[in-house]
Amino acid sequence: MDEKEILAWAEASGISVEQAKEYLKILEPLDKKEDAILREVFSGATGPVLELSAGRGEFTRQLLEKFIKPEGKLYTTERLPEVAEKLVQAIPDKRLEMLVSDSSTLPLPDGSAGLVIFRAALHDFVSDDGDVAKALKDSVRVLAPGGTFVIYDKIKDGYKDVETESAEGRMERMNVELAALEGKACWGLHYLKDYISLMEKMGFAGIQTSVLVMPDQPGYVKYMTGNLHERRPAYVKRWGEKVNALLDSLYADFQKTPAKALSMAFIWGKKR
Ligand SMILES: C[S@@+](CC[C@H](N)C(=O)[O-])C[C@H]1O[C@@H](n2cnc3c(N)ncnc32)[C@H](O)[C@@H]1O
């Protein structure tokens, strides 16, 4: 973040620039730890990498900058065409190929990727029945035998009732409620042990984990509230007027929920 971005973020969060910088300083060792884990995960990988659910492409950019070799290949997926289009325009890189696709129907041959990875995506996965093992089945098909499968996601470890104990946890319930508005199911937040069970269920061997304990973000509630106010018209456009009640309830809950952060976890294993 440059000085201008820090100033804008501090203002939107109702905190001082000093507080903002202090928080960014606390993130530095965590960024180093994240880098070290990713280096380990990528160390034995050969062949193209497949990223699921790129969203706005922040992680895609990080993968291209640090972990995809100059002659390497990164397939990324995004199921929403308008989001995919923006990403392609924002990241002009000849190593990147965008697949506009749901994780359950990937247009790639069997065993064509050496590594499958996705960040902050599975807890947001929307499907007809909420069965994530089923939703991920095609990405396992696309992974070569011996290839590495990496889930990197938010976890609710440390909380009994994450929605009332953490504003970020309460925020995540919104995705579950939005999916329900469409008659669909969103997986939502889970514990680390649930991810391990999922990896076992999908048949991966040598499962390993590593957790990044994230610091509480100063001004999180104010930042998110302002952000949601700005985004309200976009929510109404996509989900209709009924979304207003969900947003109102989120604002109300935010006022009484501590601004506690969620940890992030890596869970990875090899395809047999
Ligand atoms: C929070 S965003 C991802 C953020 C991004 N990976 C990053 O690290 O910056 C969650 C993404 O999951 C995608 N998603 C939801 N359900 C999905 C599904 N069934 N298959 C594939 N992607 C899905 C959404 O389209 C959205 O882009």
mmCIF file of N, CA, C and O in Angstrom, residues 151-246:
data_model
loop_
_atom_site.group_PDB
_atom_site.id
_atom_site.type_symbol
_atom_site.label_atom_id
_atom_site.label_comp_id
_atom_site.label_asym_id
_atom_site.label_seq_id
_atom_site.Cartn_x
_atom_site.Cartn_y
_atom_site.Cartn_z
ATOM 1 N N ILE A 151 -5.906 -25.954 -0.129
ATOM 2 C CA ILE A 151 -7.000 -25.067 0.297
ATOM 3 C C ILE A 151 -6.384 -24.011 1.211
ATOM 4 O O ILE A 151 -5.598 -24.342 2.104
ATOM 5 N N TYR A 152 -6.705 -22.747 0.952
ATOM 6 C CA TYR A 152 -6.209 -21.651 1.797
ATOM 7 C C TYR A 152 -7.442 -20.819 2.130
ATOM 8 O O TYR A 152 -8.005 -20.173 1.238
ATOM 9 N N ASP A 153 -7.888 -20.883 3.371
ATOM 10 C CA ASP A 153 -9.186 -20.254 3.649
ATOM 11 C C ASP A 153 -9.301 -19.754 5.084
ATOM 12 O O ASP A 153 -8.487 -20.092 5.941
ATOM 13 N N LYS A 154 -10.348 -18.980 5.306
ATOM 14 C CA LYS A 154 -10.655 -18.500 6.658
ATOM 15 C C LYS A 154 -11.161 -19.667 7.484
ATOM 16 O O LYS A 154 -11.865 -20.528 6.947
ATOM 17 N N ILE A 155 -10.815 -19.679 8.776
ATOM 18 C CA ILE A 155 -11.352 -20.722 9.661
ATOM 19 C C ILE A 155 -11.972 -20.060 10.893
ATOM 20 O O ILE A 155 -11.617 -18.929 11.230
ATOM 21 N N LYS A 156 -12.886 -20.785 11.564
ATOM 22 C CA LYS A 156 -13.529 -20.185 12.739
ATOM 23 C C LYS A 156 -12.983 -20.742 14.051
ATOM 24 O O LYS A 156 -13.644 -20.616 15.087
ATOM 25 N N ASP A 157 -11.777 -21.321 14.005
ATOM 26 C CA ASP A 157 -11.143 -21.819 15.233
ATOM 27 C C ASP A 157 -10.941 -20.647 16.207
ATOM 28 O O ASP A 157 -10.624 -19.537 15.781
ATOM 29 N N GLY A 158 -11.143 -20.936 17.499
ATOM 30 C CA GLY A 158 -11.001 -19.880 18.504
ATOM 31 C C GLY A 158 -12.349 -19.292 18.880
ATOM 32 O O GLY A 158 -12.441 -18.497 19.816
ATOM 33 N N TYR A 159 -13.388 -19.638 18.145
ATOM 34 C CA TYR A 159 -14.732 -19.115 18.435
ATOM 35 C C TYR A 159 -15.706 -20.261 18.676
ATOM 36 O O TYR A 159 -15.620 -21.301 18.015
ATOM 37 N N LYS A 160 -16.658 -20.019 19.610
ATOM 38 C CA LYS A 160 -17.748 -20.984 19.798
ATOM 39 C C LYS A 160 -18.889 -20.596 18.888
ATOM 40 O O LYS A 160 -19.456 -21.407 18.171
ATOM 41 N N ASP A 161 -19.240 -19.297 18.938
ATOM 42 C CA ASP A 161 -20.327 -18.801 18.094
ATOM 43 C C ASP A 161 -19.769 -17.623 17.291
ATOM 44 O O ASP A 161 -19.854 -16.462 17.706
ATOM 45 N N VAL A 162 -19.157 -17.955 16.170
ATOM 46 C CA VAL A 162 -18.364 -16.969 15.421
ATOM 47 C C VAL A 162 -19.186 -15.753 14.978
ATOM 48 O O VAL A 162 -18.672 -14.650 14.878
ATOM 49 N N GLU A 163 -20.481 -15.932 14.793
ATOM 50 C CA GLU A 163 -21.298 -14.823 14.270
ATOM 51 C C GLU A 163 -21.569 -13.739 15.311
ATOM 52 O O GLU A 163 -21.802 -12.592 14.954
ATOM 53 N N THR A 164 -21.567 -14.126 16.593
ATOM 54 C CA THR A 164 -21.798 -13.104 17.621
ATOM 55 C C THR A 164 -20.489 -12.667 18.272
ATOM 56 O O THR A 164 -20.434 -11.639 18.929
ATOM 57 N N GLU A 165 -19.420 -13.446 18.059
ATOM 58 C CA GLU A 165 -18.148 -13.122 18.705
ATOM 59 C C GLU A 165 -17.199 -12.359 17.788
ATOM 60 O O GLU A 165 -16.212 -11.793 18.249
ATOM 61 N N SER A 166 -17.460 -12.371 16.485
ATOM 62 C CA SER A 166 -16.551 -11.724 15.532
ATOM 63 C C SER A 166 -17.339 -11.017 14.424
ATOM 64 O O SER A 166 -18.173 -11.637 13.760
ATOM 65 N N ALA A 167 -17.047 -9.731 14.228
ATOM 66 C CA ALA A 167 -17.743 -8.987 13.165
ATOM 67 C C ALA A 167 -17.440 -9.614 11.801
ATOM 68 O O ALA A 167 -18.320 -9.677 10.928
ATOM 69 N N GLU A 168 -16.213 -10.100 11.637
ATOM 70 C CA GLU A 168 -15.875 -10.742 10.364
ATOM 71 C C GLU A 168 -16.701 -12.032 10.201
ATOM 72 O O GLU A 168 -17.160 -12.353 9.104
ATOM 73 N N GLY A 169 -16.871 -12.747 11.315
ATOM 74 C CA GLY A 169 -17.693 -13.967 11.292
ATOM 75 C C GLY A 169 -19.134 -13.639 10.932
ATOM 76 O O GLY A 169 -19.774 -14.337 10.145
ATOM 77 N N ARG A 170 -19.645 -12.534 11.505
ATOM 78 C CA ARG A 170 -21.029 -12.113 11.195
ATOM 79 C C ARG A 170 -21.141 -11.726 9.712
ATOM 80 O O ARG A 170 -22.120 -12.051 9.042
ATOM 81 N N MET A 171 -20.100 -11.053 9.225
ATOM 82 C CA MET A 171 -20.082 -10.641 7.813
ATOM 83 C C MET A 171 -20.202 -11.862 6.898
ATOM 84 O O MET A 171 -20.932 -11.845 5.904
ATOM 85 N N GLU A 172 -19.490 -12.916 7.261
ATOM 86 C CA GLU A 172 -19.479 -14.111 6.406
ATOM 87 C C GLU A 172 -20.850 -14.792 6.339
ATOM 88 O O GLU A 172 -21.140 -15.499 5.381
ATOM 89 N N ARG A 173 -21.678 -14.573 7.401
ATOM 90 C CA ARG A 173 -23.015 -15.183 7.342
ATOM 91 C C ARG A 173 -23.832 -14.601 6.189
ATOM 92 O O ARG A 173 -24.735 -15.233 5.648
ATOM 93 N N MET A 174 -23.485 -13.378 5.812
ATOM 94 C CA MET A 174 -24.202 -12.703 4.727
ATOM 95 C C MET A 174 -24.185 -13.551 3.452
ATOM 96 O O MET A 174 -25.189 -13.641 2.742
ATOM 97 N N ASN A 175 -23.025 -14.182 3.174
ATOM 98 C CA ASN A 175 -22.927 -15.001 1.944
ATOM 99 C C ASN A 175 -23.868 -16.196 1.993
ATOM 100 O O ASN A 175 -24.414 -16.608 0.977
ATOM 101 N N VAL A 176 -24.031 -16.726 3.203
ATOM 102 C CA VAL A 176 -24.942 -17.874 3.381
ATOM 103 C C VAL A 176 -26.378 -17.394 3.146
ATOM 104 O O VAL A 176 -27.174 -18.052 2.461
ATOM 105 N N GLU A 177 -26.684 -16.207 3.681
ATOM 106 C CA GLU A 177 -28.044 -15.666 3.532
ATOM 107 C C GLU A 177 -28.331 -15.285 2.078
ATOM 108 O O GLU A 177 -29.443 -15.496 1.584
ATOM 109 N N LEU A 178 -27.325 -14.753 1.391
ATOM 110 C CA LEU A 178 -27.525 -14.358 -0.011
ATOM 111 C C LEU A 178 -27.772 -15.583 -0.888
ATOM 112 O O LEU A 178 -28.639 -15.577 -1.763
ATOM 113 N N ALA A 179 -27.007 -16.649 -0.621
ATOM 114 C CA ALA A 179 -27.195 -17.880 -1.397
ATOM 115 C C ALA A 179 -28.609 -18.413 -1.179
ATOM 116 O O ALA A 179 -29.282 -18.845 -2.127
ATOM 117 N N ALA A 180 -29.073 -18.335 0.071
ATOM 118 C CA ALA A 180 -30.420 -18.837 0.387
ATOM 119 C C ALA A 180 -31.480 -18.039 -0.376
ATOM 120 O O ALA A 180 -32.503 -18.598 -0.810
ATOM 121 N N LEU A 181 -31.223 -16.739 -0.579
ATOM 122 C CA LEU A 181 -32.168 -15.917 -1.349
ATOM 123 C C LEU A 181 -32.342 -16.462 -2.769
ATOM 124 O O LEU A 181 -33.378 -16.284 -3.391
ATOM 125 N N GLU A 182 -31.276 -17.108 -3.271
ATOM 126 C CA GLU A 182 -31.320 -17.674 -4.639
ATOM 127 C C GLU A 182 -31.733 -19.141 -4.609
ATOM 128 O O GLU A 182 -31.621 -19.834 -5.616
ATOM 129 N N GLY A 183 -32.108 -19.645 -3.432
ATOM 130 C CA GLY A 183 -32.479 -21.061 -3.309
ATOM 131 C C GLY A 183 -31.268 -21.976 -3.393
ATOM 132 O O GLY A 183 -31.366 -23.150 -3.735
ATOM 133 N N LYS A 184 -30.080 -21.419 -3.075
ATOM 134 C CA LYS A 184 -28.848 -22.218 -3.140
ATOM 135 C C LYS A 184 -28.217 -22.309 -1.757
ATOM 136 O O LYS A 184 -28.669 -21.672 -0.811
ATOM 137 N N ALA A 185 -27.131 -23.108 -1.674
ATOM 138 C CA ALA A 185 -26.458 -23.274 -0.387
ATOM 139 C C ALA A 185 -25.008 -22.817 -0.488
ATOM 140 O O ALA A 185 -24.321 -23.111 -1.464
ATOM 141 N N CYS A 186 -24.580 -22.070 0.537
ATOM 142 C CA CYS A 186 -23.188 -21.624 0.608
ATOM 143 C C CYS A 186 -22.556 -22.342 1.802
ATOM 144 O O CYS A 186 -23.163 -22.433 2.863
ATOM 145 N N TRP A 187 -21.334 -22.847 1.632
ATOM 146 C CA TRP A 187 -20.715 -23.692 2.670
ATOM 147 C C TRP A 187 -20.532 -22.950 3.992
ATOM 148 O O TRP A 187 -20.712 -23.493 5.055
ATOM 149 N N GLY A 188 -20.115 -21.689 3.920
ATOM 150 C CA GLY A 188 -19.928 -20.886 5.134
ATOM 151 C C GLY A 188 -18.633 -21.221 5.863
ATOM 152 O O GLY A 188 -17.800 -21.976 5.363
ATOM 153 N N LEU A 189 -18.480 -20.629 7.045
ATOM 154 C CA LEU A 189 -17.238 -20.811 7.812
ATOM 155 C C LEU A 189 -17.192 -22.175 8.484
ATOM 156 O O LEU A 189 -18.216 -22.689 8.927
ATOM 157 N N HIS A 190 -15.965 -22.729 8.574
ATOM 158 C CA HIS A 190 -15.780 -24.045 9.213
ATOM 159 C C HIS A 190 -14.515 -24.041 10.057
ATOM 160 O O HIS A 190 -13.701 -23.122 9.985
ATOM 161 N N TYR A 191 -14.380 -25.103 10.850
ATOM 162 C CA TYR A 191 -13.171 -25.277 11.661
ATOM 163 C C TYR A 191 -12.102 -25.983 10.827
ATOM 164 O O TYR A 191 -12.425 -26.682 9.848
ATOM 165 N N LEU A 192 -10.834 -25.851 11.264
ATOM 166 C CA LEU A 192 -9.726 -26.500 10.566
ATOM 167 C C LEU A 192 -9.981 -28.009 10.434
ATOM 168 O O LEU A 192 -9.724 -28.609 9.389
ATOM 169 N N LYS A 193 -10.514 -28.622 11.498
ATOM 170 C CA LYS A 193 -10.740 -30.076 11.468
ATOM 171 C C LYS A 193 -11.738 -30.451 10.350
ATOM 172 O O LYS A 193 -11.644 -31.533 9.778
ATOM 173 N N ASP A 194 -12.662 -29.546 10.029
ATOM 174 C CA ASP A 194 -13.631 -29.833 8.966
ATOM 175 C C ASP A 194 -12.924 -29.874 7.599
ATOM 176 O O ASP A 194 -13.270 -30.669 6.727
ATOM 177 N N TYR A 195 -11.921 -28.990 7.439
ATOM 178 C CA TYR A 195 -11.166 -28.981 6.171
ATOM 179 C C TYR A 195 -10.325 -30.253 6.052
ATOM 180 O O TYR A 195 -10.187 -30.798 4.962
ATOM 181 N N ILE A 196 -9.766 -30.682 7.196
ATOM 182 C CA ILE A 196 -8.960 -31.915 7.166
ATOM 183 C C ILE A 196 -9.860 -33.094 6.787
ATOM 184 O O ILE A 196 -9.512 -33.905 5.922
ATOM 185 N N SER A 197 -11.055 -33.148 7.393
ATOM 186 C CA SER A 197 -12.000 -34.237 7.055
ATOM 187 C C SER A 197 -12.360 -34.191 5.572
ATOM 188 O O SER A 197 -12.461 -35.230 4.915
ATOM 189 N N LEU A 198 -12.544 -32.988 5.069
ATOM 190 C CA LEU A 198 -12.903 -32.849 3.651
ATOM 191 C C LEU A 198 -11.786 -33.381 2.749
ATOM 192 O O LEU A 198 -12.032 -34.127 1.797
ATOM 193 N N MET A 199 -10.533 -33.021 3.088
ATOM 194 C CA MET A 199 -9.392 -33.491 2.296
ATOM 195 C C MET A 199 -9.290 -35.014 2.364
ATOM 196 O O MET A 199 -8.980 -35.665 1.371
ATOM 197 N N GLU A 200 -9.565 -35.583 3.553
ATOM 198 C CA GLU A 200 -9.524 -37.054 3.701
ATOM 199 C C GLU A 200 -10.627 -37.683 2.847
ATOM 200 O O GLU A 200 -10.398 -38.650 2.137
ATOM 201 N N LYS A 201 -11.813 -37.070 2.931
ATOM 202 C CA LYS A 201 -12.961 -37.584 2.165
ATOM 203 C C LYS A 201 -12.659 -37.568 0.659
ATOM 204 O O LYS A 201 -13.087 -38.458 -0.081
ATOM 205 N N MET A 202 -11.894 -36.554 0.227
ATOM 206 C CA MET A 202 -11.569 -36.455 -1.208
ATOM 207 C C MET A 202 -10.402 -37.375 -1.577
ATOM 208 O O MET A 202 -9.986 -37.419 -2.723
ATOM 209 N N GLY A 203 -9.826 -38.064 -0.595
ATOM 210 C CA GLY A 203 -8.816 -39.096 -0.863
ATOM 211 C C GLY A 203 -7.379 -38.617 -0.907
ATOM 212 O O GLY A 203 -6.507 -39.338 -1.415
ATOM 213 N N PHE A 204 -7.070 -37.426 -0.376
ATOM 214 C CA PHE A 204 -5.689 -36.938 -0.439
ATOM 215 C C PHE A 204 -4.800 -37.601 0.616
ATOM 216 O O PHE A 204 -5.266 -37.965 1.691
ATOM 217 N N ALA A 205 -3.516 -37.725 0.262
ATOM 218 C CA ALA A 205 -2.546 -38.354 1.168
ATOM 219 C C ALA A 205 -1.602 -37.286 1.727
ATOM 220 O O ALA A 205 -1.448 -36.215 1.131
ATOM 221 N N GLY A 206 -0.974 -37.595 2.856
ATOM 222 C CA GLY A 206 0.049 -36.707 3.446
ATOM 223 C C GLY A 206 -0.481 -35.313 3.739
ATOM 224 O O GLY A 206 0.180 -34.315 3.433
ATOM 225 N N ILE A 207 -1.666 -35.245 4.343
ATOM 226 C CA ILE A 207 -2.299 -33.937 4.572
ATOM 227 C C ILE A 207 -1.514 -33.128 5.612
ATOM 228 O O ILE A 207 -1.165 -33.634 6.683
ATOM 229 N N GLN A 208 -1.230 -31.875 5.271
ATOM 230 C CA GLN A 208 -0.508 -30.984 6.193
ATOM 231 C C GLN A 208 -1.312 -29.703 6.384
ATOM 232 O O GLN A 208 -2.088 -29.329 5.494
ATOM 233 N N THR A 209 -1.079 -29.031 7.516
ATOM 234 C CA THR A 209 -1.790 -27.773 7.754
ATOM 235 C C THR A 209 -0.851 -26.728 8.342
ATOM 236 O O THR A 209 0.167 -27.078 8.951
ATOM 237 N N SER A 210 -1.192 -25.481 8.155
ATOM 238 C CA SER A 210 -0.468 -24.394 8.806
ATOM 239 C C SER A 210 -1.454 -23.232 8.980
ATOM 240 O O SER A 210 -2.223 -22.933 8.064
ATOM 241 N N VAL A 211 -1.426 -22.609 10.162
ATOM 242 C CA VAL A 211 -2.415 -21.562 10.461
ATOM 243 C C VAL A 211 -1.738 -20.197 10.595
ATOM 244 O O VAL A 211 -0.664 -20.080 11.189
ATOM 245 N N LEU A 212 -2.364 -19.180 10.019
ATOM 246 C CA LEU A 212 -1.913 -17.804 10.203
ATOM 247 C C LEU A 212 -2.922 -17.127 11.135
ATOM 248 O O LEU A 212 -4.089 -16.967 10.758
ATOM 249 N N VAL A 213 -2.466 -16.773 12.339
ATOM 250 C CA VAL A 213 -3.387 -16.108 13.277
ATOM 251 C C VAL A 213 -3.392 -14.619 12.929
ATOM 252 O O VAL A 213 -2.384 -13.929 13.083
ATOM 253 N N MET A 214 -4.522 -14.163 12.421
ATOM 254 C CA MET A 214 -4.585 -12.790 11.919
ATOM 255 C C MET A 214 -4.889 -11.804 13.051
ATOM 256 O O MET A 214 -5.721 -12.084 13.918
ATOM 257 N N PRO A 215 -4.237 -10.631 13.022
ATOM 258 C CA PRO A 215 -4.536 -9.616 14.050
ATOM 259 C C PRO A 215 -5.885 -8.947 13.755
ATOM 260 O O PRO A 215 -6.316 -8.922 12.602
ATOM 261 N N ASP A 216 -6.524 -8.414 14.798
ATOM 262 C CA ASP A 216 -7.794 -7.701 14.586
ATOM 263 C C ASP A 216 -7.511 -6.412 13.812
ATOM 264 O O ASP A 216 -6.580 -5.677 14.134
ATOM 265 N N GLN A 217 -8.340 -6.174 12.791
ATOM 266 C CA GLN A 217 -8.111 -4.993 11.940
ATOM 267 C C GLN A 217 -8.752 -3.764 12.583
ATOM 268 O O GLN A 217 -9.972 -3.751 12.791
ATOM 269 N N PRO A 218 -7.954 -2.722 12.898
ATOM 270 C CA PRO A 218 -8.565 -1.548 13.535
ATOM 271 C C PRO A 218 -9.560 -0.887 12.580
ATOM 272 O O PRO A 218 -9.298 -0.770 11.385
ATOM 273 N N GLY A 219 -10.709 -0.476 13.128
ATOM 274 C CA GLY A 219 -11.713 0.218 12.307
ATOM 275 C C GLY A 219 -12.462 -0.685 11.343
ATOM 276 O O GLY A 219 -13.133 -0.204 10.428
ATOM 277 N N TYR A 220 -12.386 -2.010 11.543
ATOM 278 C CA TYR A 220 -13.005 -2.958 10.598
ATOM 279 C C TYR A 220 -14.501 -2.690 10.400
ATOM 280 O O TYR A 220 -14.983 -2.617 9.278
ATOM 281 N N VAL A 221 -15.208 -2.505 11.536
ATOM 282 C CA VAL A 221 -16.670 -2.351 11.436
ATOM 283 C C VAL A 221 -17.021 -1.072 10.665
ATOM 284 O O VAL A 221 -17.855 -1.090 9.766
ATOM 285 N N LYS A 222 -16.337 0.032 10.994
ATOM 286 C CA LYS A 222 -16.631 1.293 10.298
ATOM 287 C C LYS A 222 -16.315 1.147 8.797
ATOM 288 O O LYS A 222 -17.096 1.546 7.942
ATOM 289 N N TYR A 223 -15.177 0.549 8.513
ATOM 290 C CA TYR A 223 -14.770 0.374 7.123
ATOM 291 C C TYR A 223 -15.817 -0.450 6.359
ATOM 292 O O TYR A 223 -16.273 -0.072 5.291
ATOM 293 N N MET A 224 -16.199 -1.589 6.942
ATOM 294 C CA MET A 224 -17.140 -2.479 6.268
ATOM 295 C C MET A 224 -18.522 -1.850 6.141
ATOM 296 O O MET A 224 -19.220 -2.045 5.162
ATOM 297 N N THR A 225 -18.919 -1.075 7.156
ATOM 298 C CA THR A 225 -20.240 -0.454 7.111
ATOM 299 C C THR A 225 -20.303 0.557 5.964
ATOM 300 O O THR A 225 -21.239 0.543 5.176
ATOM 301 N N GLY A 226 -19.255 1.399 5.865
ATOM 302 C CA GLY A 226 -19.213 2.388 4.779
ATOM 303 C C GLY A 226 -19.204 1.698 3.428
ATOM 304 O O GLY A 226 -19.953 2.065 2.514
ATOM 305 N N ASN A 227 -18.397 0.670 3.366
ATOM 306 C CA ASN A 227 -18.251 -0.112 2.153
ATOM 307 C C ASN A 227 -19.601 -0.703 1.706
ATOM 308 O O ASN A 227 -19.979 -0.648 0.540
ATOM 309 N N LEU A 228 -20.331 -1.225 2.694
ATOM 310 C CA LEU A 228 -21.619 -1.845 2.365
ATOM 311 C C LEU A 228 -22.645 -0.799 1.937
ATOM 312 O O LEU A 228 -23.481 -1.060 1.070
ATOM 313 N N HIS A 229 -22.569 0.386 2.563
ATOM 314 C CA HIS A 229 -23.475 1.464 2.151
ATOM 315 C C HIS A 229 -23.266 1.755 0.673
ATOM 316 O O HIS A 229 -24.213 1.876 -0.092
ATOM 317 N N GLU A 230 -21.977 1.860 0.308
ATOM 318 C CA GLU A 230 -21.660 2.155 -1.104
ATOM 319 C C GLU A 230 -22.125 1.028 -2.013
ATOM 320 O O GLU A 230 -22.510 1.257 -3.155
ATOM 321 N N ARG A 231 -22.032 -0.219 -1.503
ATOM 322 C CA ARG A 231 -22.348 -1.365 -2.368
ATOM 323 C C ARG A 231 -23.823 -1.737 -2.372
ATOM 324 O O ARG A 231 -24.245 -2.598 -3.123
ATOM 325 N N ARG A 232 -24.635 -1.075 -1.519
ATOM 326 C CA ARG A 232 -26.046 -1.456 -1.404
ATOM 327 C C ARG A 232 -26.761 -1.487 -2.765
ATOM 328 O O ARG A 232 -27.440 -2.474 -3.078
ATOM 329 N N PRO A 233 -26.593 -0.454 -3.610
ATOM 330 C CA PRO A 233 -27.297 -0.504 -4.899
ATOM 331 C C PRO A 233 -26.923 -1.746 -5.728
ATOM 332 O O PRO A 233 -27.786 -2.344 -6.382
ATOM 333 N N ALA A 234 -25.646 -2.149 -5.655
ATOM 334 C CA ALA A 234 -25.216 -3.329 -6.425
ATOM 335 C C ALA A 234 -25.880 -4.595 -5.862
ATOM 336 O O ALA A 234 -26.291 -5.484 -6.620
ATOM 337 N N TYR A 235 -25.998 -4.656 -4.527
ATOM 338 C CA TYR A 235 -26.675 -5.808 -3.895
ATOM 339 C C TYR A 235 -28.131 -5.859 -4.367
ATOM 340 O O TYR A 235 -28.637 -6.917 -4.727
ATOM 341 N N VAL A 236 -28.797 -4.686 -4.354
ATOM 342 C CA VAL A 236 -30.231 -4.638 -4.718
ATOM 343 C C VAL A 236 -30.386 -5.028 -6.191
ATOM 344 O O VAL A 236 -31.305 -5.769 -6.550
ATOM 345 N N LYS A 237 -29.442 -4.577 -7.013
ATOM 346 C CA LYS A 237 -29.514 -4.903 -8.445
ATOM 347 C C LYS A 237 -29.460 -6.418 -8.646
ATOM 348 O O LYS A 237 -30.188 -6.981 -9.453
ATOM 349 N N ARG A 238 -28.571 -7.092 -7.875
ATOM 350 C CA ARG A 238 -28.399 -8.532 -8.087
ATOM 351 C C ARG A 238 -29.464 -9.377 -7.378
ATOM 352 O O ARG A 238 -29.942 -10.364 -7.924
ATOM 353 N N TRP A 239 -29.810 -8.990 -6.121
ATOM 354 C CA TRP A 239 -30.700 -9.865 -5.333
ATOM 355 C C TRP A 239 -32.109 -9.310 -5.135
ATOM 356 O O TRP A 239 -32.931 -9.944 -4.491
ATOM 357 N N GLY A 240 -32.343 -8.068 -5.628
ATOM 358 C CA GLY A 240 -33.680 -7.487 -5.475
ATOM 359 C C GLY A 240 -33.865 -6.815 -4.119
ATOM 360 O O GLY A 240 -32.967 -6.852 -3.264
ATOM 361 N N GLU A 241 -35.047 -6.224 -3.936
ATOM 362 C CA GLU A 241 -35.332 -5.413 -2.743
ATOM 363 C C GLU A 241 -35.226 -6.208 -1.438
ATOM 364 O O GLU A 241 -34.948 -5.648 -0.384
ATOM 365 N N LYS A 242 -35.449 -7.545 -1.512
ATOM 366 C CA LYS A 242 -35.431 -8.324 -0.263
ATOM 367 C C LYS A 242 -34.057 -8.306 0.415
ATOM 368 O O LYS A 242 -33.958 -8.583 1.602
ATOM 369 N N VAL A 243 -33.040 -7.935 -0.349
ATOM 370 C CA VAL A 243 -31.698 -7.923 0.249
ATOM 371 C C VAL A 243 -31.554 -6.793 1.274
ATOM 372 O O VAL A 243 -30.706 -6.851 2.158
ATOM 373 N N ASN A 244 -32.417 -5.767 1.167
ATOM 374 C CA ASN A 244 -32.330 -4.637 2.104
ATOM 375 C C ASN A 244 -32.480 -5.089 3.558
ATOM 376 O O ASN A 244 -31.776 -4.600 4.435
ATOM 377 N N ALA A 245 -33.391 -6.031 3.812
ATOM 378 C CA ALA A 245 -33.605 -6.510 5.189
ATOM 379 C C ALA A 245 -32.348 -7.211 5.714
ATOM 380 O O ALA A 245 -31.971 -7.047 6.880
ATOM 381 N N LEU A 246 -31.670 -7.968 4.833
ATOM 382 C CA LEU A 246 -30.435 -8.652 5.249
ATOM 383 C C LEU A 246 -29.354 -7.636 5.594
ATOM 384 O O LEU A 246 -28.638 -7.788 6.587
#
